[in-house]
mmCIF file of N, CA and C in Angstrom:
data_model
loop_
_atom_site.group_PDB
_atom_site.id
_atom_site.type_symbol
_atom_site.label_atom_id
_atom_site.label_comp_id
_atom_site.label_asym_id
_atom_site.label_seq_id
_atom_site.Cartn_x
_atom_site.Cartn_y
_atom_site.Cartn_z
ATOM 1 N N MET A 1 0.838 -1.190 0.000
ATOM 2 C CA MET A 1 0.000 0.000 0.000
ATOM 3 C C MET A 1 0.875 1.243 0.000
ATOM 4 N N ALA A 2 0.584 2.137 -0.891
ATOM 5 C CA ALA A 2 1.352 3.369 -0.991
ATOM 6 C C ALA A 2 0.778 4.426 -0.059
ATOM 7 N N VAL A 3 1.671 5.120 0.593
ATOM 8 C CA VAL A 3 1.304 6.184 1.521
ATOM 9 C C VAL A 3 1.870 7.485 0.984
ATOM 10 N N VAL A 4 1.071 8.552 1.063
ATOM 11 C CA VAL A 4 1.456 9.856 0.542
ATOM 12 C C VAL A 4 1.476 10.851 1.691
ATOM 13 N N VAL A 5 2.471 11.727 1.684
ATOM 14 C CA VAL A 5 2.548 12.770 2.702
ATOM 15 C C VAL A 5 2.428 14.131 2.010
ATOM 16 N N PHE A 6 1.509 14.960 2.514
ATOM 17 C CA PHE A 6 1.302 16.321 2.021
ATOM 18 C C PHE A 6 1.986 17.272 2.992
ATOM 19 N N ARG A 7 2.681 18.290 2.444
ATOM 20 C CA ARG A 7 3.417 19.234 3.289
ATOM 21 C C ARG A 7 3.258 20.661 2.766
ATOM 22 N N SER A 8 3.315 21.603 3.710
ATOM 23 C CA SER A 8 3.428 23.024 3.363
ATOM 24 C C SER A 8 4.268 23.687 4.448
ATOM 25 N N LYS A 9 4.737 24.885 4.170
ATOM 26 C CA LYS A 9 5.576 25.601 5.133
ATOM 27 C C LYS A 9 4.799 26.109 6.340
ATOM 28 N N VAL A 10 3.487 26.206 6.239
ATOM 29 C CA VAL A 10 2.694 26.793 7.332
ATOM 30 C C VAL A 10 1.927 25.764 8.154
ATOM 31 N N SER A 11 2.135 24.499 7.860
ATOM 32 C CA SER A 11 1.358 23.489 8.562
ATOM 33 C C SER A 11 2.185 22.233 8.729
ATOM 34 N N GLY A 12 1.700 21.329 9.531
ATOM 35 C CA GLY A 12 2.353 20.044 9.686
ATOM 36 C C GLY A 12 2.107 19.173 8.464
ATOM 37 N N GLU A 13 2.412 17.921 8.605
ATOM 38 C CA GLU A 13 2.222 16.978 7.515
ATOM 39 C C GLU A 13 0.867 16.286 7.640
ATOM 40 N N VAL A 14 0.324 15.912 6.502
ATOM 41 C CA VAL A 14 -0.881 15.089 6.469
ATOM 42 C C VAL A 14 -0.517 13.836 5.685
ATOM 43 N N ILE A 15 -0.712 12.696 6.324
ATOM 44 C CA ILE A 15 -0.369 11.418 5.716
ATOM 45 C C ILE A 15 -1.670 10.693 5.358
ATOM 46 N N MET A 16 -1.732 10.233 4.105
ATOM 47 C CA MET A 16 -2.933 9.551 3.622
ATOM 48 C C MET A 16 -2.545 8.378 2.738
ATOM 49 N N MET A 17 -3.467 7.462 2.601
ATOM 50 C CA MET A 17 -3.269 6.340 1.688
ATOM 51 C C MET A 17 -3.536 6.822 0.261
ATOM 52 N N ARG A 18 -2.641 6.447 -0.641
ATOM 53 C CA ARG A 18 -2.790 6.871 -2.030
ATOM 54 C C ARG A 18 -4.116 6.390 -2.613
ATOM 55 N N ASN A 19 -4.543 5.178 -2.271
ATOM 56 C CA ASN A 19 -5.778 4.643 -2.848
ATOM 57 C C ASN A 19 -7.022 5.375 -2.335
ATOM 58 N N HIS A 20 -6.896 6.191 -1.297
ATOM 59 C CA HIS A 20 -7.996 7.033 -0.853
ATOM 60 C C HIS A 20 -7.960 8.386 -1.565
ATOM 61 N N VAL A 21 -6.763 8.904 -1.790
ATOM 62 C CA VAL A 21 -6.596 10.239 -2.372
ATOM 63 C C VAL A 21 -6.813 10.252 -3.881
ATOM 64 N N GLU A 22 -6.196 9.331 -4.556
ATOM 65 C CA GLU A 22 -6.167 9.361 -6.024
ATOM 66 C C GLU A 22 -7.554 9.392 -6.675
ATOM 67 N N PRO A 23 -8.510 8.559 -6.283
ATOM 68 C CA PRO A 23 -9.816 8.623 -6.952
ATOM 69 C C PRO A 23 -10.565 9.930 -6.697
ATOM 70 N N VAL A 24 -10.408 10.496 -5.517
ATOM 71 C CA VAL A 24 -11.079 11.770 -5.210
ATOM 72 C C VAL A 24 -10.450 12.888 -6.030
ATOM 73 N N PHE A 25 -9.120 12.909 -6.112
ATOM 74 C CA PHE A 25 -8.442 13.901 -6.945
ATOM 75 C C PHE A 25 -8.891 13.764 -8.396
ATOM 76 N N LYS A 26 -8.947 12.536 -8.884
ATOM 77 C CA LYS A 26 -9.337 12.301 -10.282
ATOM 78 C C LYS A 26 -10.740 12.843 -10.544
ATOM 79 N N GLU A 27 -11.662 12.541 -9.637
ATOM 80 C CA GLU A 27 -13.036 13.017 -9.808
ATOM 81 C C GLU A 27 -13.111 14.546 -9.742
ATOM 82 N N ALA A 28 -12.188 15.158 -8.996
ATOM 83 C CA ALA A 28 -12.149 16.618 -8.885
ATOM 84 C C ALA A 28 -11.401 17.253 -10.061
ATOM 85 N N GLY A 29 -10.883 16.431 -10.971
ATOM 86 C CA GLY A 29 -10.157 16.954 -12.126
ATOM 87 C C GLY A 29 -8.723 17.326 -11.814
ATOM 88 N N ILE A 30 -8.184 16.769 -10.738
ATOM 89 C CA ILE A 30 -6.810 17.051 -10.328
ATOM 90 C C ILE A 30 -5.951 15.853 -10.711
ATOM 91 N N ILE A 31 -4.905 16.107 -11.465
ATOM 92 C CA ILE A 31 -4.013 15.034 -11.886
ATOM 93 C C ILE A 31 -3.127 14.654 -10.706
ATOM 94 N N PHE A 32 -3.120 13.377 -10.391
ATOM 95 C CA PHE A 32 -2.329 12.893 -9.261
ATOM 96 C C PHE A 32 -1.122 12.140 -9.791
ATOM 97 N N HIS A 33 0.057 12.631 -9.448
ATOM 98 C CA HIS A 33 1.310 11.955 -9.757
ATOM 99 C C HIS A 33 1.922 11.482 -8.449
ATOM 100 N N GLU A 34 2.934 10.653 -8.557
ATOM 101 C CA GLU A 34 3.595 10.161 -7.346
ATOM 102 C C GLU A 34 4.104 11.320 -6.489
ATOM 103 N N ARG A 35 4.644 12.333 -7.145
ATOM 104 C CA ARG A 35 5.086 13.564 -6.484
ATOM 105 C C ARG A 35 4.411 14.722 -7.200
ATOM 106 N N GLY A 36 3.992 15.703 -6.439
ATOM 107 C CA GLY A 36 3.323 16.823 -7.075
ATOM 108 C C GLY A 36 3.239 18.019 -6.152
ATOM 109 N N ALA A 37 2.653 19.082 -6.673
ATOM 110 C CA ALA A 37 2.524 20.306 -5.883
ATOM 111 C C ALA A 37 1.313 21.095 -6.351
ATOM 112 N N PHE A 38 0.765 21.856 -5.423
ATOM 113 C CA PHE A 38 -0.269 22.833 -5.722
ATOM 114 C C PHE A 38 0.346 24.197 -5.484
ATOM 115 N N LEU A 39 0.262 25.064 -6.461
ATOM 116 C CA LEU A 39 0.734 26.433 -6.279
ATOM 117 C C LEU A 39 -0.280 27.210 -5.449
ATOM 118 N N ALA A 40 0.216 28.140 -4.674
ATOM 119 C CA ALA A 40 -0.635 28.906 -3.766
ATOM 120 C C ALA A 40 -1.810 29.555 -4.499
ATOM 121 N N GLN A 41 -1.571 30.108 -5.678
ATOM 122 C CA GLN A 41 -2.638 30.800 -6.399
ATOM 123 C C GLN A 41 -3.711 29.853 -6.916
ATOM 124 N N ASP A 42 -3.402 28.558 -7.009
ATOM 125 C CA ASP A 42 -4.376 27.570 -7.475
ATOM 126 C C ASP A 42 -5.184 26.945 -6.345
ATOM 127 N N LEU A 43 -4.759 27.141 -5.114
ATOM 128 C CA LEU A 43 -5.398 26.469 -3.983
ATOM 129 C C LEU A 43 -6.892 26.771 -3.817
ATOM 130 N N PRO A 44 -7.356 28.007 -3.971
ATOM 131 C CA PRO A 44 -8.804 28.228 -3.798
ATOM 132 C C PRO A 44 -9.663 27.378 -4.739
ATOM 133 N N SER A 45 -9.281 27.273 -5.991
ATOM 134 C CA SER A 45 -10.073 26.463 -6.927
ATOM 135 C C SER A 45 -9.913 24.975 -6.642
ATOM 136 N N ILE A 46 -8.747 24.556 -6.214
ATOM 137 C CA ILE A 46 -8.512 23.153 -5.865
ATOM 138 C C ILE A 46 -9.360 22.772 -4.656
ATOM 139 N N ILE A 47 -9.363 23.629 -3.649
ATOM 140 C CA ILE A 47 -10.163 23.382 -2.445
ATOM 141 C C ILE A 47 -11.646 23.287 -2.807
ATOM 142 N N ALA A 48 -12.121 24.209 -3.629
ATOM 143 C CA ALA A 48 -13.528 24.198 -4.028
ATOM 144 C C ALA A 48 -13.877 22.909 -4.773
ATOM 145 N N SER A 49 -13.007 22.475 -5.664
ATOM 146 C CA SER A 49 -13.254 21.230 -6.415
ATOM 147 C C SER A 49 -13.287 20.029 -5.488
ATOM 148 N N LEU A 50 -12.330 19.953 -4.572
ATOM 149 C CA LEU A 50 -12.296 18.835 -3.627
ATOM 150 C C LEU A 50 -13.521 18.836 -2.719
ATOM 151 N N GLU A 51 -13.904 20.002 -2.226
ATOM 152 C CA GLU A 51 -15.082 20.093 -1.358
ATOM 153 C C GLU A 51 -16.334 19.617 -2.082
ATOM 154 N N GLN A 52 -16.462 19.981 -3.337
ATOM 155 C CA GLN A 52 -17.638 19.578 -4.114
ATOM 156 C C GLN A 52 -17.683 18.054 -4.279
ATOM 157 N N VAL A 53 -16.556 17.448 -4.618
ATOM 158 C CA VAL A 53 -16.496 15.999 -4.790
ATOM 159 C C VAL A 53 -16.737 15.286 -3.463
ATOM 160 N N ILE A 54 -16.110 15.767 -2.405
ATOM 161 C CA ILE A 54 -16.269 15.148 -1.087
ATOM 162 C C ILE A 54 -17.725 15.231 -0.632
ATOM 163 N N GLU A 55 -18.360 16.366 -0.848
ATOM 164 C CA GLU A 55 -19.778 16.518 -0.471
ATOM 165 C C GLU A 55 -20.654 15.556 -1.271
ATOM 166 N N SER A 56 -20.357 15.416 -2.551
ATOM 167 C CA SER A 56 -21.121 14.502 -3.398
ATOM 168 C C SER A 56 -20.973 13.060 -2.913
ATOM 169 N N ILE A 57 -19.758 12.661 -2.596
ATOM 170 C CA ILE A 57 -19.514 11.304 -2.101
ATOM 171 C C ILE A 57 -20.201 11.117 -0.750
ATOM 172 N N ALA A 58 -20.118 12.125 0.109
ATOM 173 C CA ALA A 58 -20.707 12.038 1.450
ATOM 174 C C ALA A 58 -22.217 11.821 1.376
ATOM 175 N N GLN A 59 -22.871 12.453 0.407
ATOM 176 C CA GLN A 59 -24.322 12.314 0.283
ATOM 177 C C GLN A 59 -24.729 10.911 -0.136
ATOM 178 N N SER A 60 -23.839 10.199 -0.805
ATOM 179 C CA SER A 60 -24.171 8.847 -1.253
ATOM 180 C C SER A 60 -23.665 7.766 -0.294
ATOM 181 N N GLU A 61 -22.952 8.161 0.750
ATOM 182 C CA GLU A 61 -22.464 7.182 1.724
ATOM 183 C C GLU A 61 -23.622 6.615 2.536
ATOM 184 N N VAL A 62 -23.532 5.351 2.804
ATOM 185 C CA VAL A 62 -24.533 4.690 3.638
ATOM 186 C C VAL A 62 -23.930 4.555 5.029
ATOM 187 N N PRO A 63 -24.595 5.124 6.035
ATOM 188 C CA PRO A 63 -24.041 5.017 7.390
ATOM 189 C C PRO A 63 -23.958 3.565 7.840
ATOM 190 N N GLU A 64 -22.901 3.268 8.547
ATOM 191 C CA GLU A 64 -22.705 1.914 9.052
ATOM 192 C C GLU A 64 -23.663 1.657 10.211
ATOM 193 N N ASP A 65 -24.246 0.473 10.246
ATOM 194 C CA ASP A 65 -25.136 0.086 11.330
ATOM 195 C C ASP A 65 -24.353 0.092 12.641
ATOM 196 N N GLU A 66 -24.888 0.750 13.666
ATOM 197 C CA GLU A 66 -24.174 0.897 14.941
ATOM 198 C C GLU A 66 -23.862 -0.440 15.591
ATOM 199 N N ASP A 67 -24.794 -1.376 15.541
ATOM 200 C CA ASP A 67 -24.555 -2.681 16.151
ATOM 201 C C ASP A 67 -23.430 -3.434 15.449
ATOM 202 N N GLU A 68 -23.425 -3.370 14.114
ATOM 203 C CA GLU A 68 -22.357 -4.023 13.358
ATOM 204 C C GLU A 68 -21.022 -3.339 13.619
ATOM 205 N N ALA A 69 -21.027 -2.024 13.709
ATOM 206 C CA ALA A 69 -19.794 -1.264 13.937
ATOM 207 C C ALA A 69 -19.169 -1.626 15.280
ATOM 208 N N LYS A 70 -20.001 -1.863 16.287
ATOM 209 C CA LYS A 70 -19.488 -2.213 17.616
ATOM 210 C C LYS A 70 -18.793 -3.566 17.613
ATOM 211 N N GLU A 71 -19.222 -4.455 16.737
ATOM 212 C CA GLU A 71 -18.649 -5.793 16.675
ATOM 213 C C GLU A 71 -17.336 -5.840 15.901
ATOM 214 N N LYS A 72 -17.081 -4.847 15.067
ATOM 215 C CA LYS A 72 -15.867 -4.816 14.255
ATOM 216 C C LYS A 72 -14.697 -4.254 15.049
ATOM 217 N N PRO A 73 -13.497 -4.748 14.765
ATOM 218 C CA PRO A 73 -12.316 -4.090 15.336
ATOM 219 C C PRO A 73 -12.212 -2.672 14.774
ATOM 220 N N ALA A 74 -11.680 -1.754 15.539
ATOM 221 C CA ALA A 74 -11.588 -0.350 15.115
ATOM 222 C C ALA A 74 -10.883 -0.195 13.777
ATOM 223 N N MET A 75 -9.910 -1.038 13.511
ATOM 224 C CA MET A 75 -9.162 -0.927 12.249
ATOM 225 C C MET A 75 -10.015 -1.232 11.033
ATOM 226 N N LEU A 76 -11.106 -1.942 11.219
ATOM 227 C CA LEU A 76 -11.969 -2.319 10.099
ATOM 228 C C LEU A 76 -13.198 -1.429 9.966
ATOM 229 N N ALA A 77 -13.372 -0.514 10.878
ATOM 230 C CA ALA A 77 -14.527 0.379 10.822
ATOM 231 C C ALA A 77 -14.425 1.288 9.604
ATOM 232 N N SER A 78 -15.562 1.579 8.993
ATOM 233 C CA SER A 78 -15.540 2.484 7.850
ATOM 234 C C SER A 78 -15.341 3.924 8.337
ATOM 235 N N VAL A 79 -14.717 4.713 7.488
ATOM 236 C CA VAL A 79 -14.442 6.113 7.819
ATOM 237 C C VAL A 79 -15.163 6.981 6.805
ATOM 238 N N ALA A 80 -15.932 7.928 7.286
ATOM 239 C CA ALA A 80 -16.665 8.833 6.397
ATOM 240 C C ALA A 80 -15.676 9.674 5.584
ATOM 241 N N ILE A 81 -16.050 9.965 4.354
ATOM 242 C CA ILE A 81 -15.175 10.721 3.449
ATOM 243 C C ILE A 81 -14.808 12.092 4.023
ATOM 244 N N LYS A 82 -15.746 12.746 4.680
ATOM 245 C CA LYS A 82 -15.450 14.067 5.255
ATOM 246 C C LYS A 82 -14.418 13.943 6.375
ATOM 247 N N THR A 83 -14.501 12.886 7.132
ATOM 248 C CA THR A 83 -13.522 12.645 8.196
ATOM 249 C C THR A 83 -12.164 12.334 7.595
ATOM 250 N N ARG A 84 -12.155 11.500 6.572
ATOM 251 C CA ARG A 84 -10.911 11.080 5.944
ATOM 252 C C ARG A 84 -10.139 12.269 5.350
ATOM 253 N N PHE A 85 -10.853 13.241 4.783
ATOM 254 C CA PHE A 85 -10.194 14.369 4.110
ATOM 255 C C PHE A 85 -10.123 15.637 4.957
ATOM 256 N N TYR A 86 -10.598 15.587 6.185
ATOM 257 C CA TYR A 86 -10.626 16.772 7.042
ATOM 258 C C TYR A 86 -9.238 17.413 7.191
ATOM 259 N N ALA A 87 -8.247 16.629 7.560
ATOM 260 C CA ALA A 87 -6.906 17.178 7.813
ATOM 261 C C ALA A 87 -6.280 17.748 6.539
ATOM 262 N N LEU A 88 -6.477 17.071 5.412
ATOM 263 C CA LEU A 88 -5.916 17.578 4.159
ATOM 264 C C LEU A 88 -6.559 18.901 3.774
ATOM 265 N N LEU A 89 -7.873 18.987 3.864
ATOM 266 C CA LEU A 89 -8.545 20.251 3.535
ATOM 267 C C LEU A 89 -8.107 21.367 4.478
ATOM 268 N N LYS A 90 -7.914 21.036 5.744
ATOM 269 C CA LYS A 90 -7.436 22.036 6.708
ATOM 270 C C LYS A 90 -6.048 22.540 6.305
ATOM 271 N N LEU A 91 -5.156 21.628 5.923
ATOM 272 C CA LEU A 91 -3.817 22.014 5.471
ATOM 273 C C LEU A 91 -3.906 22.897 4.231
ATOM 274 N N LEU A 92 -4.744 22.508 3.267
ATOM 275 C CA LEU A 92 -4.880 23.280 2.034
ATOM 276 C C LEU A 92 -5.434 24.677 2.305
ATOM 277 N N ARG A 93 -6.420 24.781 3.190
ATOM 278 C CA ARG A 93 -6.992 26.093 3.520
ATOM 279 C C ARG A 93 -5.961 26.995 4.203
ATOM 280 N N LYS A 94 -5.221 26.428 5.119
ATOM 281 C CA LYS A 94 -4.205 27.213 5.833
ATOM 282 C C LYS A 94 -3.129 27.700 4.866
ATOM 283 N N ALA A 95 -2.692 26.829 3.974
ATOM 284 C CA ALA A 95 -1.695 27.213 2.970
ATOM 285 C C ALA A 95 -2.252 28.288 2.047
ATOM 286 N N SER A 96 -3.505 28.153 1.667
ATOM 287 C CA SER A 96 -4.138 29.153 0.809
ATOM 288 C C SER A 96 -4.207 30.507 1.507
ATOM 289 N N ASP A 97 -4.601 30.506 2.773
ATOM 290 C CA ASP A 97 -4.692 31.757 3.540
ATOM 291 C C ASP A 97 -3.338 32.459 3.650
ATOM 292 N N LYS A 98 -2.279 31.680 3.747
ATOM 293 C CA LYS A 98 -0.935 32.243 3.897
ATOM 294 C C LYS A 98 -0.202 32.412 2.566
ATOM 295 N N GLY A 99 -0.823 31.981 1.472
ATOM 296 C CA GLY A 99 -0.201 32.118 0.152
ATOM 297 C C GLY A 99 1.024 31.228 -0.033
ATOM 298 N N VAL A 100 0.931 29.986 0.463
ATOM 299 C CA VAL A 100 2.048 29.055 0.445
ATOM 300 C C VAL A 100 1.700 27.832 -0.401
ATOM 301 N N ASN A 101 2.667 27.313 -1.123
ATOM 302 C CA ASN A 101 2.472 26.105 -1.928
ATOM 303 C C ASN A 101 2.343 24.870 -1.040
ATOM 304 N N VAL A 102 1.733 23.833 -1.592
ATOM 305 C CA VAL A 102 1.614 22.534 -0.926
ATOM 306 C C VAL A 102 2.214 21.503 -1.869
ATOM 307 N N HIS A 103 3.011 20.606 -1.323
ATOM 308 C CA HIS A 103 3.548 19.526 -2.175
ATOM 309 C C HIS A 103 3.312 18.179 -1.507
ATOM 310 N N TRP A 104 3.390 17.133 -2.303
ATOM 311 C CA TRP A 104 3.225 15.782 -1.778
ATOM 312 C C TRP A 104 4.242 14.859 -2.426
ATOM 313 N N GLU A 105 4.498 13.765 -1.713
ATOM 314 C CA GLU A 105 5.434 12.752 -2.174
ATOM 315 C C GLU A 105 5.153 11.453 -1.420
ATOM 316 N N PRO A 106 5.691 10.360 -1.913
ATOM 317 C CA PRO A 106 5.504 9.099 -1.188
ATOM 318 C C PRO A 106 6.186 9.180 0.172
ATOM 319 N N LEU A 107 5.601 8.562 1.144
ATOM 320 C CA LEU A 107 6.214 8.493 2.473
ATOM 321 C C LEU A 107 7.195 7.330 2.454
ATOM 322 N N THR A 108 8.427 7.635 2.809
ATOM 323 C CA THR A 108 9.456 6.585 2.806
ATOM 324 C C THR A 108 9.972 6.321 4.184
#
C-alpha cells in the first residue's frame, strides 16, 4: 500500500493512503502523480473542487449500522469521506490563507 505525505511551510504533515486520495483527486479533475505540488494561487479552486467531490460522495455514503460497527475491530470500521479528508482540507486552507504552496510525495 502506498502512503502519501502532504506538506506546506505553514502546517504540519498530512499522511494519507494513495488509494484514498487518487480517486477523489481524479473526480475533482486534479491530476495525481507520485510527487506533485499545488501552487498557492491555485489552492482556492482546488479546495472548491475537492469540497464539491467530497460533499457529493458524502451524500451517497450509507451510514454503518451501529450494532455491526461495535462488533468490528476499530481498524476495520468504515471512515466517512469528510472525516478522511478533514486534515488535508485544513492544510490546504491554511496554505491558501498564507499564500504558500503545498507539495506531496511518497512516504518513505
